[in-house]
Short mmCIF file of C-alpha atoms in Angstrom, two decimals:
data_model
loop_
_atom_site.label_atom_id
_atom_site.label_comp_id
_atom_site.label_asym_id
_atom_site.label_seq_id
_atom_site.Cartn_x
_atom_site.Cartn_y
_atom_site.Cartn_z
CA UNK C 1 130.67 208.26 217.23
CA UNK C 2 128.04 206.97 215.02
CA UNK C 3 128.70 205.30 211.72
CA UNK C 4 128.03 208.48 209.55
CA UNK C 5 130.15 210.52 211.58
CA UNK C 6 133.07 208.12 211.61
CA UNK C 7 132.88 207.58 207.73
CA UNK C 8 133.04 211.47 207.37
CA UNK C 9 135.93 211.82 209.74
CA UNK C 10 137.71 209.04 207.77
CA UNK C 11 137.26 210.86 204.42
CA UNK C 12 138.46 214.14 206.13
CA UNK C 13 141.65 212.77 207.50
CA UNK C 14 142.56 210.13 204.92
CA UNK C 15 145.88 210.80 203.15
CA UNK C 16 146.43 209.04 199.91
CA UNK C 17 149.74 209.23 197.85
CA UNK C 18 148.83 208.52 194.31
CA UNK C 19 152.34 207.57 193.06
CA UNK C 20 152.97 205.27 195.78
CA UNK C 21 149.48 204.03 196.21
CA UNK C 22 150.01 204.52 199.99
CA UNK C 23 147.35 205.70 202.51
CA UNK C 24 147.63 207.03 206.07
CA UNK C 25 144.58 207.02 208.12
CA UNK C 26 144.59 208.71 211.48
CA UNK C 27 140.76 209.12 211.84
CA UNK C 28 140.60 206.73 214.72
CA UNK C 29 142.78 208.99 216.88
CA UNK C 30 140.49 211.09 219.21
CA UNK C 31 141.87 214.54 218.53
CA UNK C 32 139.54 217.38 217.48
CA UNK C 33 139.99 220.44 215.29
CA UNK C 34 140.95 222.65 218.11
CA UNK C 35 143.91 220.41 219.08
CA UNK C 36 145.22 220.51 215.52
CA UNK C 37 144.92 224.38 215.43
CA UNK C 38 146.78 224.55 218.75
CA UNK C 39 149.74 222.61 217.24
CA UNK C 40 150.02 224.40 214.07
CA UNK C 41 152.55 227.07 215.14
CA UNK C 42 154.68 224.19 216.55
CA UNK C 43 154.44 222.40 213.30
CA UNK C 44 155.48 225.49 211.37
CA UNK C 45 158.69 225.59 213.34
CA UNK C 46 159.29 221.85 213.19
CA UNK C 47 158.88 221.95 209.26
CA UNK C 48 161.26 224.83 209.07
CA UNK C 49 163.71 222.80 211.26
CA UNK C 50 163.54 220.02 208.90
CA UNK C 51 164.23 222.26 206.09
CA UNK C 52 167.19 223.68 207.81
CA UNK C 53 168.47 220.01 208.50
CA UNK C 54 168.26 219.25 204.84
CA UNK C 55 170.17 222.33 204.00
CA UNK C 56 173.04 221.16 206.07
CA UNK C 57 172.50 222.84 209.37
CA UNK C 58 174.45 221.57 212.29
CA UNK C 59 171.59 219.47 213.88
CA UNK C 60 173.81 217.67 216.36
CA UNK C 61 175.53 220.58 218.16
CA UNK C 62 177.09 218.49 220.86
CA UNK C 63 179.03 216.35 218.09
CA UNK C 64 179.33 219.29 215.79
CA UNK C 65 177.71 217.18 212.93
CA UNK C 66 175.29 217.66 210.10
CA UNK C 67 172.58 215.10 209.78
CA UNK C 68 172.24 214.17 206.09
CA UNK C 69 170.55 210.84 205.62
CA UNK C 70 168.11 212.55 203.40
CA UNK C 71 170.82 213.36 200.87
CA UNK C 72 171.42 209.52 200.47
CA UNK C 73 168.40 209.32 198.26
CA UNK C 74 168.69 212.66 196.54
CA UNK C 75 172.23 213.76 196.08
CA UNK C 76 171.40 217.12 194.75
CA UNK C 77 170.22 218.10 198.21
CA UNK C 78 173.77 217.72 199.45
CA UNK C 79 175.23 221.11 200.60
CA UNK C 80 178.45 220.82 198.61
CA UNK C 81 179.34 219.21 195.21
CA UNK C 82 181.93 217.04 196.96
CA UNK C 83 179.32 215.34 199.04
CA UNK C 84 177.03 215.04 196.14
CA UNK C 85 179.54 213.31 194.09
CA UNK C 86 180.64 211.08 197.00
CA UNK C 87 176.93 209.86 197.46
CA UNK C 88 176.55 209.16 194.00
CA UNK C 89 179.98 207.31 193.64
CA UNK C 90 179.09 205.14 196.71
CA UNK C 91 175.85 203.86 195.20
CA UNK C 92 177.56 203.19 191.86
CA UNK C 93 180.49 201.44 193.66
CA UNK C 94 177.96 199.05 195.49
CA UNK C 95 176.32 198.37 192.25
CA UNK C 96 179.46 197.60 190.37
CA UNK C 97 180.94 195.56 193.03
CA UNK C 98 177.82 193.47 193.67
CA UNK C 99 177.34 193.08 189.91
CA UNK C 100 180.81 191.51 189.43
CA UNK C 101 180.21 189.21 192.14
CA UNK C 102 176.79 188.02 190.72
CA UNK C 103 178.45 187.74 187.29
CA UNK C 104 181.33 185.60 188.72
CA UNK C 105 183.96 188.21 188.00
CA UNK C 106 184.85 188.35 191.66
CA UNK C 107 184.91 184.67 193.00
CA UNK C 108 185.90 182.99 196.26
CA UNK C 109 189.61 181.89 196.41
CA UNK C 110 188.58 178.39 195.46
CA UNK C 111 187.37 179.78 192.15
CA UNK C 112 183.54 179.26 192.95
CA UNK C 113 180.74 181.77 193.27
CA UNK C 114 180.24 183.33 196.53
CA UNK C 115 177.17 181.79 198.07
CA UNK C 116 176.62 183.31 201.45
CA UNK C 117 177.49 186.45 203.39
CA UNK C 118 177.74 186.95 207.18
CA UNK C 119 176.97 190.49 208.30
CA UNK C 120 178.70 191.57 211.52
CA UNK C 121 177.03 194.69 213.08
CA UNK C 122 175.04 195.86 215.98
CA UNK C 123 172.08 198.40 216.41
CA UNK C 124 171.48 200.26 213.18
CA UNK C 125 174.14 198.25 211.39
CA UNK C 126 172.01 195.19 211.85
CA UNK C 127 168.42 196.09 212.35
CA UNK C 128 167.91 197.81 209.17
CA UNK C 129 169.55 195.29 207.02
CA UNK C 130 167.65 192.39 208.83
CA UNK C 131 164.27 194.23 208.25
CA UNK C 132 164.97 194.70 204.61
CA UNK C 133 166.15 191.14 204.19
CA UNK C 134 163.15 189.61 205.85
CA UNK C 135 160.85 192.01 203.77
CA UNK C 136 162.42 191.69 200.40
CA UNK C 137 164.89 188.75 199.95
CA UNK C 138 162.34 186.21 199.20
CA UNK C 139 162.90 182.44 198.95
CA UNK C 140 166.01 182.21 196.80
CA UNK C 141 168.19 185.31 197.14
CA UNK C 142 171.34 185.67 195.01
CA UNK C 143 173.65 185.34 198.17
CA UNK C 144 172.21 183.90 201.36
CA UNK C 145 172.59 186.50 204.21
CA UNK C 146 173.22 185.71 207.88
CA UNK C 147 173.66 188.08 210.75
CA UNK C 148 175.84 188.27 213.97
CA UNK C 149 174.20 191.17 215.82
CA UNK C 150 175.12 190.57 219.41
CA UNK C 151 178.03 189.68 221.56
CA UNK C 152 176.44 186.34 222.41
CA UNK C 153 179.02 183.59 221.76
CA UNK C 154 176.25 180.98 220.99
CA UNK C 155 174.73 183.27 218.49
CA UNK C 156 177.86 183.51 216.66
CA UNK C 157 178.26 179.84 216.60
CA UNK C 158 174.71 179.54 215.20
CA UNK C 159 175.45 182.08 212.45
CA UNK C 160 178.69 180.10 211.58
CA UNK C 161 176.86 176.70 211.79
CA UNK C 162 174.55 177.85 208.96
CA UNK C 163 177.42 178.22 206.52
CA UNK C 164 179.90 175.54 207.95
CA UNK C 165 179.86 173.51 204.72
CA UNK C 166 180.07 176.71 202.58
CA UNK C 167 182.54 178.71 204.54
CA UNK C 168 184.97 178.69 201.56
CA UNK C 169 182.34 180.58 199.61
CA UNK C 170 181.05 182.98 202.26
CA UNK C 171 181.78 186.69 202.43
CA UNK C 172 182.13 188.50 205.72
CA UNK C 173 180.86 192.13 206.12
CA UNK C 174 182.04 194.04 209.08
CA UNK C 175 180.08 197.17 209.79
CA UNK C 176 181.10 199.83 212.30
CA UNK C 177 181.43 203.47 211.78
CA UNK C 178 184.18 203.98 214.50
CA UNK C 179 185.76 200.71 213.58
CA UNK C 180 186.16 199.98 217.27
CA UNK C 181 182.67 199.03 218.36
CA UNK C 182 183.44 196.15 220.81
CA UNK C 183 180.52 193.90 219.83
CA UNK C 184 181.20 194.19 216.18
CA UNK C 185 185.04 193.73 216.69
CA UNK C 186 184.60 190.67 218.81
CA UNK C 187 182.30 189.04 216.16
CA UNK C 188 184.76 189.77 213.35
CA UNK C 189 187.58 188.15 215.50
CA UNK C 190 185.60 185.13 216.21
CA UNK C 191 184.57 184.72 212.74
CA UNK C 192 188.11 185.22 211.47
CA UNK C 193 189.30 182.66 213.82
CA UNK C 194 186.83 180.17 212.38
CA UNK C 195 188.17 180.86 208.71
CA UNK C 196 191.76 180.41 209.97
CA UNK C 197 190.95 177.24 211.64
CA UNK C 198 189.60 176.04 208.16
CA UNK C 199 192.85 177.09 206.35
CA UNK C 200 191.05 179.97 204.58
CA UNK C 201 192.49 183.39 203.78
CA UNK C 202 190.14 185.67 205.70
CA UNK C 203 191.12 188.93 203.95
CA UNK C 204 190.04 187.49 200.62
CA UNK C 205 186.53 187.13 202.00
CA UNK C 206 186.25 190.37 204.05
CA UNK C 207 184.51 193.50 203.33
CA UNK C 208 184.60 196.60 205.55
CA UNK C 209 181.98 199.29 205.95
CA UNK C 210 183.16 201.94 208.09
CA UNK C 211 184.47 205.54 208.37
CA UNK C 212 187.50 206.78 206.53
CA UNK C 213 190.61 206.50 208.64
CA UNK C 214 188.84 204.24 211.37
CA UNK C 215 190.73 201.30 213.03
CA UNK C 216 188.67 198.97 210.76
CA UNK C 217 189.50 200.85 207.53
CA UNK C 218 193.23 200.84 208.45
CA UNK C 219 193.07 197.09 208.99
CA UNK C 220 191.28 196.56 205.85
CA UNK C 221 193.64 198.53 203.92
CA UNK C 222 196.78 197.03 205.44
CA UNK C 223 195.46 193.43 204.79
CA UNK C 224 194.03 194.28 201.37
CA UNK C 225 190.52 193.10 202.28
CA UNK C 226 188.31 192.29 199.34
CA UNK C 227 186.36 195.62 199.50
CA UNK C 228 185.87 198.84 201.42
CA UNK C 229 182.76 201.04 201.46
CA UNK C 230 182.54 204.21 203.42
CA UNK C 231 180.12 205.28 206.41
CA UNK C 232 179.70 208.95 206.40
CA UNK C 233 179.92 211.07 209.45
CA UNK C 234 176.76 212.78 208.90
CA UNK C 235 174.70 209.73 208.85
CA UNK C 236 173.57 208.11 212.24
CA UNK C 237 173.45 204.36 212.59
CA UNK C 238 169.62 204.29 213.03
CA UNK C 239 169.21 206.16 209.81
CA UNK C 240 171.82 204.26 207.80
CA UNK C 241 169.72 201.71 205.99
CA UNK C 242 169.89 203.71 202.76
CA UNK C 243 173.69 204.06 203.02
CA UNK C 244 176.17 201.32 202.09
CA UNK C 245 175.28 199.84 205.45
CA UNK C 246 171.94 198.64 204.14
CA UNK C 247 172.50 198.91 200.40
CA UNK C 248 175.41 196.42 200.12
CA UNK C 249 173.80 193.57 202.05
CA UNK C 250 170.48 194.15 200.15
CA UNK C 251 172.13 194.23 196.79
CA UNK C 252 174.03 190.98 197.48
CA UNK C 253 170.66 189.22 198.01
CA UNK C 254 169.52 190.54 194.58
CA UNK C 255 167.28 193.40 196.07
CA UNK C 256 166.68 196.49 193.79
CA UNK C 257 168.43 199.10 195.90
CA UNK C 258 167.79 201.83 193.29
CA UNK C 259 164.09 201.14 193.85
CA UNK C 260 164.44 201.51 197.59
CA UNK C 261 166.22 204.87 197.07
CA UNK C 262 163.60 205.98 194.69
CA UNK C 263 160.72 205.01 197.14
CA UNK C 264 162.55 207.00 199.80
CA UNK C 265 163.01 210.02 197.56
CA UNK C 266 159.45 210.07 196.58
CA UNK C 267 158.27 209.90 200.15
CA UNK C 268 160.71 212.75 201.21
CA UNK C 269 159.14 214.91 198.63
CA UNK C 270 155.61 214.19 200.06
CA UNK C 271 156.75 214.81 203.73
CA UNK C 272 157.99 218.31 202.88
CA UNK C 273 154.49 219.45 202.38
CA UNK C 274 153.47 222.42 204.68
CA UNK C 275 149.78 221.57 204.61
CA UNK C 276 149.46 219.06 207.49
CA UNK C 277 146.77 217.06 205.82
CA UNK C 278 148.93 216.54 202.75
CA UNK C 279 152.03 215.54 204.81
CA UNK C 280 151.94 211.90 205.90
CA UNK C 281 154.90 212.15 208.20
CA UNK C 282 153.26 215.36 209.95
CA UNK C 283 150.03 213.23 210.29
CA UNK C 284 151.94 210.57 212.24
CA UNK C 285 153.68 213.08 214.36
CA UNK C 286 150.35 214.67 215.18
CA UNK C 287 148.89 211.34 216.17
CA UNK C 288 151.86 210.57 218.33
CA UNK C 289 151.76 213.90 220.08
CA UNK C 290 147.94 213.54 220.69
CA UNK C 291 148.21 209.97 221.93
CA UNK C 292 150.94 210.69 224.48
CA UNK C 293 150.05 214.26 225.36
CA UNK C 294 153.46 215.35 223.95
CA UNK C 295 155.05 213.46 226.85
CA UNK C 296 155.25 209.88 225.45
CA UNK C 297 152.59 208.74 227.91
CA UNK C 298 151.43 205.84 225.68
CA UNK C 299 153.28 203.16 223.92
CA UNK C 300 153.36 202.63 220.21
CA UNK C 301 152.13 199.06 219.16
CA UNK C 302 153.06 198.27 215.59
CA UNK C 303 150.92 195.45 213.85
CA UNK C 304 151.93 194.68 210.38
CA UNK C 305 149.33 192.27 208.81
CA UNK C 306 152.04 190.71 206.57
CA UNK C 307 154.66 188.06 207.52
CA UNK C 308 157.44 189.90 205.54
CA UNK C 309 157.13 193.01 207.63
CA UNK C 310 157.56 191.02 210.98
CA UNK C 311 160.84 192.84 211.79
CA UNK C 312 159.61 196.27 211.08
CA UNK C 313 158.75 196.82 214.73
CA UNK C 314 162.37 195.96 215.78
CA UNK C 315 163.64 198.22 213.20
CA UNK C 316 161.40 201.02 214.45
CA UNK C 317 162.31 200.42 218.16
CA UNK C 318 165.65 201.77 217.63
CA UNK C 319 164.68 204.48 215.12
CA UNK C 320 161.99 205.90 217.48
CA UNK C 321 163.35 205.07 220.94
CA UNK C 322 166.93 206.06 220.55
CA UNK C 323 165.88 209.18 218.77
CA UNK C 324 163.24 210.27 221.18
CA UNK C 325 164.24 208.83 224.46
CA UNK C 326 166.03 211.79 225.92
CA UNK C 327 166.50 213.11 229.50
CA UNK C 328 166.83 216.87 228.41
CA UNK C 329 165.37 219.11 225.80
CA UNK C 330 167.42 221.51 223.62
CA UNK C 331 167.29 224.17 226.38
CA UNK C 332 168.80 221.61 228.97
CA UNK C 333 165.53 221.13 230.81
CA UNK C 334 165.00 217.93 232.36
CA UNK C 335 161.90 216.25 230.41
CA UNK C 336 162.32 212.56 230.17
CA UNK C 337 160.93 212.17 226.78
CA UNK C 338 160.38 208.94 224.59
CA UNK C 339 157.84 206.59 223.11
CA UNK C 340 158.14 202.88 223.75
CA UNK C 341 157.68 200.65 220.59
CA UNK C 342 156.71 197.10 220.52
CA UNK C 343 154.80 194.79 218.16
CA UNK C 344 154.22 191.41 216.64
CA UNK C 345 152.30 190.87 213.40
CA UNK C 346 148.64 190.28 212.38
CA UNK C 347 146.83 187.93 212.87
CA UNK C 348 149.10 186.49 215.55
CA UNK C 349 148.08 189.47 217.65
CA UNK C 350 144.59 188.18 217.54
CA UNK C 351 145.67 185.23 219.83
CA UNK C 352 148.37 186.91 221.76
CA UNK C 353 147.86 190.47 223.34
CA UNK C 354 144.65 192.03 221.60
CA UNK C 355 142.82 190.85 224.69
CA UNK C 356 144.86 193.32 226.87
CA UNK C 357 144.89 196.09 224.07
CA UNK C 358 141.03 195.90 224.04
CA UNK C 359 140.21 195.42 227.68
CA UNK C 360 143.35 196.08 229.78
CA UNK C 361 145.31 199.23 230.58
CA UNK C 362 144.77 201.95 227.94
CA UNK C 363 148.54 202.87 227.81
CA UNK C 364 149.09 202.57 224.17
CA UNK C 365 148.07 203.36 220.51
CA UNK C 366 148.25 200.92 217.72
CA UNK C 367 149.54 201.25 214.09
CA UNK C 368 148.20 198.71 211.80
CA UNK C 369 150.00 198.20 208.44
CA UNK C 370 147.69 196.70 205.69
CA UNK C 371 149.11 195.27 202.64
CA UNK C 372 146.49 195.21 199.82
CA UNK C 373 148.04 192.37 197.64
CA UNK C 374 147.70 189.02 199.28
CA UNK C 375 150.14 187.11 197.21
CA UNK C 376 151.51 186.96 193.77
CA UNK C 377 149.06 184.99 191.69
CA UNK C 378 145.62 183.86 192.37
CA UNK C 379 144.38 182.58 195.83
CA UNK C 380 142.46 179.47 196.73
CA UNK C 381 138.88 180.04 197.92
CA UNK C 382 138.57 178.40 201.20
CA UNK C 383 134.91 178.70 200.99
CA UNK C 384 132.66 180.46 198.43
CA UNK C 385 134.13 183.89 197.71
CA UNK C 386 136.50 183.89 200.67
CA UNK C 387 140.37 183.46 200.61
CA UNK C 388 142.97 183.35 203.33
CA UNK C 389 143.73 186.96 202.52
CA UNK C 390 140.06 187.83 202.96
CA UNK C 391 140.33 186.38 206.53
CA UNK C 392 143.50 188.42 207.29
CA UNK C 393 141.67 191.64 206.29
CA UNK C 394 138.76 190.64 208.33
CA UNK C 395 140.97 190.19 211.37
CA UNK C 396 142.53 193.50 210.78
CA UNK C 397 139.40 195.47 210.34
CA UNK C 398 137.67 193.47 213.22
CA UNK C 399 140.57 194.35 215.59
CA UNK C 400 140.57 197.93 214.56
CA UNK C 401 136.82 198.24 215.19
CA UNK C 402 137.09 196.25 218.52
CA UNK C 403 139.62 198.71 219.74
CA UNK C 404 137.57 201.75 218.50
CA UNK C 405 134.64 200.63 220.46
CA UNK C 406 136.64 200.90 223.64
CA UNK C 407 138.12 204.27 222.67
CA UNK C 408 141.46 202.82 222.02
CA UNK C 409 143.37 205.04 219.37
CA UNK C 410 144.81 203.53 216.16
CA UNK C 411 146.53 204.49 212.97
CA UNK C 412 146.20 202.51 209.71
CA UNK C 413 148.80 202.51 207.02
CA UNK C 414 147.98 200.77 203.94
CA UNK C 415 150.50 199.89 201.12
CA UNK C 416 149.72 198.08 197.84
CA UNK C 417 152.46 195.28 198.22
CA UNK C 418 155.86 194.91 199.73
CA UNK C 419 158.46 195.92 197.26
CA UNK C 420 161.82 197.76 197.37
CA UNK C 421 160.06 200.99 196.45
CA UNK C 422 157.41 200.73 199.18
CA UNK C 423 159.89 199.52 201.89
CA UNK C 424 162.11 202.61 200.95
CA UNK C 425 159.10 204.84 201.34
CA UNK C 426 158.27 203.39 204.72
CA UNK C 427 161.64 203.94 205.96
CA UNK C 428 161.61 207.62 204.82
CA UNK C 429 158.08 208.04 206.21
CA UNK C 430 159.19 207.09 209.73
CA UNK C 431 162.57 208.85 209.57
CA UNK C 432 160.66 212.20 208.77
CA UNK C 433 157.96 211.49 211.34
CA UNK C 434 160.51 211.03 214.11
CA UNK C 435 162.25 214.12 213.06
CA UNK C 436 159.17 216.24 213.11
CA UNK C 437 157.92 214.75 216.41
CA UNK C 438 161.30 215.65 217.97
CA UNK C 439 161.12 219.16 216.78
CA UNK C 440 157.45 219.46 218.24
CA UNK C 441 158.76 218.36 221.74
CA UNK C 442 162.06 220.34 221.37
CA UNK C 443 164.49 217.63 221.81
CA UNK C 444 167.69 216.48 219.75
CA UNK C 445 166.63 213.36 217.89
CA UNK C 446 170.17 212.77 216.48
CA UNK C 447 172.35 211.99 219.44
CA UNK C 448 172.44 209.19 222.13
CA UNK C 449 174.22 210.14 225.24
CA UNK C 450 172.59 207.20 227.08
CA UNK C 451 174.08 204.67 224.77
CA UNK C 452 177.63 206.37 225.28
CA UNK C 453 177.10 206.07 229.07
CA UNK C 454 176.35 202.44 228.72
CA UNK C 455 179.41 201.72 226.59
CA UNK C 456 181.63 203.62 229.02
CA UNK C 457 180.24 201.48 231.94
CA UNK C 458 180.76 198.28 230.11
CA UNK C 459 184.33 199.23 229.40
CA UNK C 460 185.00 199.89 233.10
CA UNK C 461 183.52 196.47 234.06
CA UNK C 462 185.99 194.87 231.53
CA UNK C 463 188.74 196.66 233.11
CA UNK C 464 187.76 195.66 236.63
CA UNK C 465 187.73 192.05 235.41
CA UNK C 466 191.18 192.21 234.23
CA UNK C 467 192.15 193.55 237.63
CA UNK C 468 190.46 190.80 239.40
CA UNK C 469 192.04 188.19 237.36
CA UNK C 470 195.60 189.55 238.06
CA UNK C 471 194.83 189.95 241.82
CA UNK C 472 193.64 186.14 241.93
CA UNK C 473 196.81 184.91 240.18
CA UNK C 474 198.98 186.70 242.53
CA UNK C 475 197.11 185.79 245.67
CA UNK C 476 198.69 183.40 248.27
CA UNK C 477 195.40 182.19 249.53
CA UNK C 478 191.63 182.33 248.60
CA UNK C 479 190.09 185.77 248.90
CA UNK C 480 186.59 186.84 249.93
CA UNK C 481 184.66 189.28 247.71
CA UNK C 482 185.33 192.02 250.46
CA UNK C 483 189.12 191.48 250.23
CA UNK C 484 189.08 191.39 246.47
CA UNK C 485 187.06 194.74 246.54
CA UNK C 486 189.65 196.38 248.80
CA UNK C 487 192.66 195.20 246.72
CA UNK C 488 190.95 196.28 243.46
CA UNK C 489 190.32 199.80 245.13
CA UNK C 490 186.63 199.28 244.20
CA UNK C 491 184.92 198.86 247.72
CA UNK C 492 181.64 200.09 246.39
CA UNK C 493 181.55 197.51 243.61
CA UNK C 494 181.18 194.20 245.51
CA UNK C 495 177.89 193.23 243.72
CA UNK C 496 179.72 193.82 240.32
CA UNK C 497 182.71 191.85 241.39
CA UNK C 498 180.34 188.90 242.42
CA UNK C 499 178.74 188.99 239.04
CA UNK C 500 182.00 189.01 237.13
CA UNK C 501 183.46 186.20 239.21
CA UNK C 502 180.31 184.08 238.87
CA UNK C 503 180.41 184.39 235.18
CA UNK C 504 184.15 183.42 235.13
CA UNK C 505 183.40 180.58 237.44
CA UNK C 506 180.53 179.22 235.28
CA UNK C 507 182.61 179.30 232.11
CA UNK C 508 185.66 177.61 233.78
CA UNK C 509 187.72 180.63 232.95
CA UNK C 510 190.44 180.39 235.52
CA UNK C 511 188.38 181.25 238.57
CA UNK C 512 186.81 178.88 241.13
CA UNK C 513 184.30 180.22 243.68
CA UNK C 514 183.87 178.09 247.00
CA UNK C 515 180.91 178.54 249.34
CA UNK C 516 177.17 178.95 248.66
CA UNK C 517 176.74 180.66 245.32
CA UNK C 518 173.33 181.93 246.45
CA UNK C 519 174.80 183.64 249.53
CA UNK C 520 177.77 185.83 248.13
CA UNK C 521 179.18 186.64 251.55
CA UNK C 522 180.01 183.06 252.17
CA UNK C 523 182.27 182.86 249.10
CA UNK C 524 185.86 182.88 248.43
CA UNK C 525 187.60 183.06 245.06
CA UNK C 526 190.59 181.30 243.86
CA UNK C 527 192.63 181.21 240.54
CA UNK C 528 192.75 177.75 239.18
CA UNK C 529 196.64 178.01 239.35
CA UNK C 530 196.43 178.52 243.05
#
């Protein structure tokens, strides 16, 4: 395409939101008008499906749930007055609680201001708060936030080491809708143990974010924890950042949560437009459909050219991949849908994997995120008329053009600066794009059967471990893996048994393996009390 034609296409497909000063450019995607015309009936149905969703339709039929994260930023959309009032109350309660903390009306048991908070959660209970913290907390937040977001014991130790001299003034936020998520429960138990070792009263530091009536809610109530905030049944983990899950940690850091909600509400309004060219989420869904032929045949590479947006790709990995990665469509047909997401940041990408993006396998499309404001205040001129920010823009535009020359598709989203309002708008933009794309390809974006299957398998393995430990303690002689498998009534799980015992042996957990560890059939297992 020559320069004049490219410029005209850019003008034809550039979306601009005047209120947010946000641009979406899909002109470097290779679709034509006939492709758009072909998709219009699908978009009509998708937009109606989104309208039904916001009105309270059961969008998750296998769980019998509404999907109402859109109501979180506009309570007037909630289908009942009770839900509307609850949403408003929850935001007000977060504001009031955090205000009292910041003013010193609620203090640590030693009488000092709280200085830190450890947030314990996994998946959507961690990725959203982490992204927002990195994007908006700045250098000197009101309360320093730390995360435990995995079952890794060393990771827990690292988080606790960051507050070891301030443990007495540290809050602990435990986030789990069910209240029984194993990774979150384990993190809470480990942190609680550390508090008790230090002679601290854990409940006077503890905050629960969970569903009413959950195990965690009951524990918090029985022990009179410092605070409780609800998680709603109609908000999924990956769309929970603008619920108490994300609002409380952000507010603790001093981030303007009302601004986040306002930005999301403003974007929601824009993404209800029925004219595709005036709907930024529809434009993204259109580009994704074109790139992957409606089958997820290409990966999404996200490249934000701003350090504070580094974690946006991790946040979108869950939002996009857990929502769209489905085996079956709504009619039960096997379709194996999904879009893989990965990303780094510009201009680090220039020295990392742009080489492959330009010259390697064309199995991707790129989304650049450009931030117009370089920094607060003036910038040093590194050479006459040129600043560091000019270099950054030059790298972005150069990479975009280099990819275009090789017919590699790209999208560019431009925002004025990284603020709570804009971050809220970005969250809402991608939530809506995911919902529209899911409707286009006729799948359920709001359940996660694969995740549940993994949790079930993990529970079975832990049960098997307990059985093995019991058998070894009762054994009168060392047992081979085959003998253990027979006694455990798990003859088809010898590989898993080997891996469990190897882990216990490596951590000196009451099991000794004798033989060649690299040749499992030579091994015998013994309990250390043998």
